Coordinates of C-alpha atoms in Angstrom, one line a residue:
M1 CA 29.4 -0.2 1.0
F2 CA 29.2 0.2 4.8
A3 CA 29.7 4.0 4.5
Y4 CA 27.0 4.2 1.9
I5 CA 24.5 2.3 4.2
I6 CA 25.4 4.6 7.1
R7 CA 24.7 7.7 4.9
R8 CA 21.4 6.3 3.7
I9 CA 20.3 5.5 7.2
A10 CA 21.3 9.0 8.4
L11 CA 19.1 10.5 5.6
I12 CA 16.0 8.5 6.7
P13 CA 15.1 10.8 9.7
L14 CA 15.5 13.9 7.6
T15 CA 13.4 12.5 4.8
L16 CA 10.7 11.5 7.2
F17 CA 10.7 14.9 8.8
G18 CA 10.2 16.5 5.4
I19 CA 7.4 14.2 4.4
I20 CA 5.5 14.7 7.7
A21 CA 6.1 18.5 7.7
L22 CA 4.9 19.0 4.2
N23 CA 1.7 17.0 4.7
F24 CA 1.1 18.7 8.1
A25 CA 1.3 22.1 6.4
I26 CA -1.1 21.0 3.7
V27 CA -3.6 19.7 6.2
Q28 CA -3.5 23.0 8.1
M29 CA -4.7 24.8 4.9
A30 CA -7.4 22.2 4.0
P31 CA -10.9 23.1 5.1
G32 CA -13.2 20.9 7.1
G33 CA -11.1 19.6 10.0
P34 CA -12.5 17.3 12.7
V35 CA -13.7 20.2 14.9
E36 CA -15.6 21.7 12.0
R37 CA -17.2 18.4 11.2
V38 CA -18.5 18.0 14.8
L39 CA -19.8 21.6 14.8
A40 CA -21.5 21.1 11.5
Q41 CA -23.3 18.0 12.8
L42 CA -24.3 19.8 15.9
R43 CA -25.8 22.6 13.8
G44 CA -27.8 20.1 11.9
L45 CA -25.9 20.4 8.6
E46 CA -25.5 16.6 8.3
S47 CA -28.3 14.2 8.2
S48 CA -27.4 12.0 11.2
M49 CA -24.8 11.5 13.9
G50 CA -23.5 8.4 12.1
G51 CA -21.4 10.3 9.6
L52 CA -18.3 10.0 11.8
S53 CA -18.5 6.3 12.4
G54 CA -20.0 7.0 15.9
G55 CA -17.1 9.3 16.8
G56 CA -19.0 12.6 16.8
G57 CA -21.6 11.2 19.2
D58 CA -18.9 10.0 21.6
I59 CA -17.3 13.5 21.6
V60 CA -20.6 15.2 22.3
R61 CA -21.4 12.9 25.1
A62 CA -18.0 13.5 26.6
S63 CA -18.3 17.2 26.3
G64 CA -21.7 17.8 28.0
S65 CA -25.2 16.6 28.1
A66 CA -28.2 16.7 25.8
N67 CA -28.5 20.4 26.8
S68 CA -25.3 21.1 24.8
M69 CA -26.6 19.2 21.8
Y70 CA -29.8 21.3 22.0
R71 CA -27.9 24.5 22.0
G72 CA -26.0 23.3 18.9
A73 CA -29.2 23.7 16.8
Q74 CA -29.4 27.4 17.7
G75 CA -25.8 28.6 18.1
L76 CA -23.0 26.9 20.1
D77 CA -21.7 28.3 23.3
P78 CA -18.1 29.5 22.7
A79 CA -17.0 27.6 25.9
F80 CA -18.4 24.4 24.5
V81 CA -16.6 25.0 21.2
K82 CA -13.3 25.5 23.1
D83 CA -14.0 22.3 24.9
I84 CA -14.3 20.4 21.6
E85 CA -11.1 22.0 20.3
R86 CA -9.3 21.0 23.5
Q87 CA -10.4 17.3 23.1
F88 CA -9.0 17.3 19.6
G89 CA -5.8 19.1 20.6
F90 CA -6.6 22.1 18.5
D91 CA -6.4 24.5 21.4
K92 CA -2.6 24.6 20.8
P93 CA -1.0 26.5 17.8
P94 CA 0.0 24.4 14.8
L95 CA 3.8 24.6 15.5
E96 CA 3.3 23.3 19.0
R97 CA 1.1 20.5 17.8
F98 CA 3.6 19.5 15.1
T99 CA 6.6 19.6 17.6
L100 CA 4.7 17.4 20.1
M101 CA 3.7 15.0 17.4
M102 CA 7.3 14.6 16.1
K103 CA 8.6 14.1 19.7
N104 CA 6.1 11.3 20.2
Y105 CA 7.0 9.8 16.8
L106 CA 10.6 9.5 17.9
T107 CA 9.4 6.9 20.4
F108 CA 6.9 5.4 18.0
D109 CA 4.0 6.9 20.0
L110 CA 1.5 7.5 17.2
G111 CA -1.2 8.9 19.5
Q112 CA -4.8 7.8 19.8
S113 CA -7.5 7.9 17.1
F114 CA -10.0 10.7 17.4
Y115 CA -13.0 8.5 17.0
R116 CA -11.9 5.1 18.4
T117 CA -10.7 4.4 21.9
I118 CA -7.5 2.7 20.7
D119 CA -3.9 3.8 20.0
V120 CA -3.0 4.3 16.4
G121 CA -0.2 1.8 16.6
D122 CA -2.5 -0.9 17.9
L123 CA -5.1 0.0 15.3
I124 CA -2.5 -0.4 12.5
V125 CA -1.3 -3.8 13.9
E126 CA -5.0 -4.9 14.1
K127 CA -5.6 -4.1 10.4
M128 CA -2.1 -5.1 9.0
P129 CA -2.8 -8.8 8.6
V130 CA -5.4 -8.3 6.0
S131 CA -3.2 -6.0 3.9
I132 CA -0.2 -8.2 4.3
S133 CA -2.2 -11.2 3.3
I134 CA -3.5 -9.6 0.1
G135 CA -0.1 -7.9 -0.7
L136 CA 2.0 -11.1 -0.3
W137 CA -0.3 -13.3 -2.3
S138 CA -0.6 -10.6 -5.1
T139 CA 3.2 -10.1 -5.2
L140 CA 3.9 -13.8 -5.3
I141 CA 1.4 -14.5 -8.1
I142 CA 2.6 -11.4 -10.1
Y143 CA 6.2 -12.7 -10.0
L144 CA 5.1 -16.3 -10.8
I145 CA 3.3 -15.0 -13.9
S146 CA 5.5 -12.1 -15.1
I147 CA 8.9 -13.8 -15.0
P148 CA 8.0 -16.9 -17.1
L149 CA 5.8 -14.8 -19.4
G150 CA 8.6 -12.1 -19.9
I151 CA 11.2 -14.8 -20.6
A152 CA 8.9 -16.5 -23.1
K153 CA 8.2 -13.2 -24.9
A154 CA 11.9 -12.4 -25.0
V155 CA 12.8 -15.8 -26.5
R156 CA 9.9 -15.5 -29.1
D157 CA 10.4 -11.8 -29.7
G158 CA 8.3 -10.7 -32.8
S159 CA 6.4 -14.0 -33.0
R160 CA 2.6 -14.4 -32.9
F161 CA 2.8 -15.3 -29.2
D162 CA 4.7 -12.2 -28.4
V163 CA 2.2 -10.0 -30.3
A164 CA -0.8 -11.7 -28.8
T165 CA 0.5 -11.5 -25.2
S166 CA 1.5 -7.9 -25.8
Y167 CA -2.2 -7.0 -26.2
V168 CA -3.0 -8.6 -22.9
V169 CA -0.1 -6.7 -21.3
V170 CA -1.2 -3.4 -22.7
I171 CA -4.7 -3.9 -21.4
G172 CA -3.3 -4.9 -18.0
Y173 CA -1.1 -1.8 -18.0
A174 CA -3.8 0.6 -19.2
V175 CA -6.7 -0.5 -17.0
P176 CA -6.3 0.2 -13.2
S177 CA -6.9 -2.7 -10.8
F178 CA -10.0 -1.2 -9.3
M179 CA -11.7 -1.3 -12.7
F180 CA -10.9 -5.0 -13.0
A181 CA -12.3 -5.4 -9.5
I182 CA -15.6 -3.9 -10.6
V183 CA -15.7 -6.1 -13.6
L184 CA -15.0 -9.2 -11.5
I185 CA -17.8 -8.2 -9.1
V186 CA -20.3 -7.8 -12.0
L187 CA -19.3 -11.1 -13.5
F188 CA -18.6 -13.4 -10.6
A189 CA -19.9 -11.9 -7.3
G190 CA -23.7 -11.6 -7.9
G191 CA -23.5 -8.4 -9.9
S192 CA -25.4 -9.2 -13.1
Y193 CA -24.3 -12.7 -14.0
L194 CA -22.7 -15.4 -11.8
N195 CA -22.6 -15.5 -8.0
W196 CA -19.6 -17.7 -7.4
F197 CA -17.6 -15.6 -5.0
P198 CA -18.3 -13.5 -1.9
L199 CA -18.3 -9.8 -2.1
R200 CA -17.2 -8.7 1.4
G201 CA -14.5 -9.6 3.9
L202 CA -11.8 -12.3 4.0
T203 CA -13.8 -14.9 5.9
S204 CA -17.4 -16.1 6.2
D205 CA -19.7 -15.5 9.2
N206 CA -19.4 -19.1 10.2
W207 CA -15.6 -19.2 9.8
S208 CA -14.9 -20.0 13.5
S209 CA -17.1 -23.1 13.3
L210 CA -15.4 -24.6 10.3
S211 CA -12.7 -27.3 10.3
M212 CA -9.1 -26.4 9.7
G213 CA -9.4 -27.4 6.0
G214 CA -12.7 -25.6 5.7
K215 CA -11.1 -22.4 7.1
V216 CA -8.2 -22.5 4.6
L217 CA -10.6 -23.1 1.7
D218 CA -12.9 -20.3 2.9
Y219 CA -10.0 -17.9 3.2
L220 CA -8.8 -18.7 -0.3
W221 CA -12.3 -18.5 -1.6
H222 CA -12.6 -14.9 -0.3
L223 CA -9.1 -14.0 -1.6
I224 CA -9.7 -15.0 -5.3
L225 CA -11.4 -11.8 -6.6
P226 CA -9.3 -9.1 -4.8
V227 CA -6.0 -10.9 -5.5
T228 CA -7.0 -11.5 -9.1
A229 CA -7.8 -7.8 -9.5
M230 CA -4.5 -6.7 -8.1
T231 CA -2.6 -9.3 -10.1
I232 CA -4.1 -8.3 -13.4
G233 CA -3.4 -4.6 -12.6
G234 CA 0.2 -5.2 -11.5
F235 CA 1.8 -7.9 -13.8
A236 CA 2.1 -5.8 -17.0
S237 CA 5.1 -3.6 -16.1
L238 CA 7.0 -6.5 -14.5
T239 CA 6.4 -8.6 -17.6
M240 CA 7.8 -6.0 -19.9
L241 CA 10.7 -5.3 -17.6
T242 CA 11.6 -9.0 -17.6
K243 CA 11.3 -9.2 -21.4
N244 CA 13.5 -6.1 -22.0
C245 CA 16.1 -7.3 -19.5
F246 CA 16.4 -10.7 -21.2
L247 CA 16.4 -9.2 -24.7
D248 CA 19.2 -6.8 -23.7
E249 CA 21.3 -9.8 -22.4
I250 CA 20.5 -12.1 -25.3
N251 CA 21.9 -9.7 -27.8
K252 CA 25.3 -9.4 -26.0
Q253 CA 28.5 -10.8 -27.2
Y254 CA 28.9 -13.5 -24.5
V255 CA 25.6 -15.1 -25.6
L256 CA 26.9 -15.3 -29.2
T257 CA 30.1 -16.9 -27.9
A258 CA 28.1 -19.5 -25.9
K259 CA 26.1 -20.3 -29.0
A260 CA 29.2 -20.7 -31.1
K261 CA 30.5 -23.2 -28.5
G262 CA 27.4 -25.4 -29.1
L263 CA 25.6 -24.8 -25.8
T264 CA 21.9 -25.5 -25.8
Q265 CA 19.4 -22.6 -25.7
N266 CA 18.2 -23.6 -22.2
R267 CA 21.8 -23.8 -20.9
I268 CA 22.5 -20.4 -22.3
L269 CA 19.3 -18.9 -21.1
Y270 CA 19.2 -20.2 -17.6
G271 CA 23.0 -20.8 -17.0
H272 CA 24.3 -17.5 -18.3
V273 CA 21.6 -15.0 -19.2
F274 CA 19.2 -15.5 -16.3
R275 CA 21.4 -14.1 -13.5
N276 CA 22.3 -10.9 -15.4
A277 CA 18.8 -10.3 -16.7
M278 CA 17.1 -10.8 -13.4
L279 CA 19.1 -8.1 -11.7
L280 CA 16.5 -5.4 -12.1
V281 CA 13.6 -7.7 -11.6
I282 CA 14.9 -9.1 -8.3
A283 CA 16.1 -5.8 -7.0
G284 CA 12.6 -4.3 -7.6
F285 CA 10.9 -6.9 -5.4
P286 CA 10.9 -4.7 -2.2
A287 CA 9.4 -1.8 -4.1
T288 CA 6.7 -4.1 -5.7
L289 CA 5.9 -5.5 -2.3
V290 CA 5.5 -2.2 -0.6
S291 CA 3.4 -1.0 -3.5
M292 CA 1.0 -3.9 -3.2
L293 CA 0.9 -3.6 0.6
F294 CA 0.3 0.2 1.0
T295 CA -0.9 1.7 -2.3
G296 CA -2.2 -0.9 -4.7
S297 CA -4.6 -2.4 -2.1
L298 CA -6.3 0.9 -1.1
L299 CA -9.2 0.9 -3.5
I300 CA -9.3 -2.9 -3.6
E301 CA -9.9 -3.0 0.1
V302 CA -12.6 -0.3 -0.2
I303 CA -14.4 -2.1 -3.0
F304 CA -14.4 -5.5 -1.4
S305 CA -14.9 -4.1 2.2
L306 CA -11.7 -5.7 3.4
D307 CA -10.8 -4.4 6.9
G308 CA -7.1 -3.6 6.2
L309 CA -4.8 -0.6 6.1
G310 CA -6.2 0.7 2.8
L311 CA -9.7 0.9 4.1
L312 CA -8.4 2.3 7.4
G313 CA -6.6 5.1 5.6
Y314 CA -9.6 5.8 3.4
Q315 CA -11.9 6.1 6.4
A316 CA -9.4 8.2 8.3
I317 CA -9.2 10.7 5.5
L318 CA -13.0 11.0 5.2
D319 CA -13.3 11.4 9.0
R320 CA -10.4 13.8 9.3
D321 CA -8.9 11.4 11.8
Y322 CA -5.5 13.1 11.8
P323 CA -3.7 10.8 14.3
V324 CA -4.5 7.8 12.0
V325 CA -3.6 9.7 8.8
F326 CA -0.2 10.9 10.1
G327 CA 0.5 7.7 12.0
T328 CA 0.0 5.5 8.9
L329 CA 1.9 8.1 6.8
Y330 CA 4.8 8.0 9.2
L331 CA 5.0 4.2 9.3
F332 CA 4.5 3.7 5.6
S333 CA 7.1 6.3 4.7
L334 CA 9.6 4.7 7.1
I335 CA 9.0 1.2 5.6
G336 CA 9.3 2.6 2.1
L337 CA 12.6 4.3 2.8
V338 CA 14.0 1.1 4.4
L339 CA 12.8 -1.0 1.5
N340 CA 14.5 1.4 -0.9
L341 CA 17.7 0.8 0.9
L342 CA 17.1 -2.9 0.7
S343 CA 16.6 -2.6 -3.0
D344 CA 20.0 -1.0 -3.4
L345 CA 21.6 -3.8 -1.2
T346 CA 19.8 -6.4 -3.3
Y347 CA 21.4 -4.9 -6.5
H348 CA 24.8 -5.3 -4.9
M349 CA 24.1 -8.8 -3.7
V350 CA 22.9 -9.9 -7.1
D351 CA 25.8 -8.2 -8.9
P352 CA 28.8 -7.3 -6.7
R353 CA 30.1 -5.1 -9.6
I354 CA 27.6 -2.5 -8.6
D355 CA 29.2 -0.3 -6.0
F356 CA 27.1 2.5 -4.6
E357 CA 29.9 3.6 -2.4
S358 CA 31.7 5.0 -5.4
R359 CA 28.8 7.3 -6.3
Q360 CA 29.2 11.0 -5.7
T361 CA 26.7 12.2 -3.1

């Protein structure tokens, strides 16, 4: 097993390099980079300077004076355009920029945001608590709902309960979480009916003046809708996985032998079946967590205006803030690869009979 872990760890840098290189090449072919956006604004093709979250204005002020901005309406000075390219680092050829970026990534230097006077690493650390908060709560609730429901469906396979809950599972699987978020807003956040829950942020404006108990309640009050939306959109597949795992184990010979010995159903279910059936479910926990943290929360954070990693990535893509885009991609890919390795190790811990070292690579 040790040799397998070493091989997997050795593959992580190569995989990261491939992911970053592929995305970097795609970005080079995509139109409308940060320089083009600034030049378009200077030529008056956008309605206001606020389209870049204040970044375009900062760049113009750093490049010259109002005289430069005036020339932008009639045709920009080539020297001024070169100055903007230099500020964004686009005065270097793509290969040189990519090489420099990868060298910096080796030391976890993710660069500085184009439009914010802050390092990308510090920016990610600043936004991470919101995404972690939503991801952890959603993952915990998904497991607390899916495992008991999956077991109940397996035990009552084919019954009215199984059929009725299957409709709920199918709806949860078919409808994406952001659609549930919109429905929840319409119903409970002042959309068209009730106004029970807040629409924006994780805390109220007066949060700092609340007591400790008030802060906890306020935090949970803001979490209810986004976590509910993510839970509804994420519990279906885990429920069916749990059910199928238990059904597969229940039909095996050792269960029939246990029944013949007179053991109770609960003793068989939780004393013998549970460990074997939960192998896939437990091993999938790291993947579920990273999905909730980095992908599932993207649109939820945008819809509920939660200042986390999802909203950060969304704004960075719109603003062509490439250091933020590639910095988050690098960290998320690294975390995903490590969690995939942890998933394999979890398989081995739950069932030592699984030996990845014997696999041909």
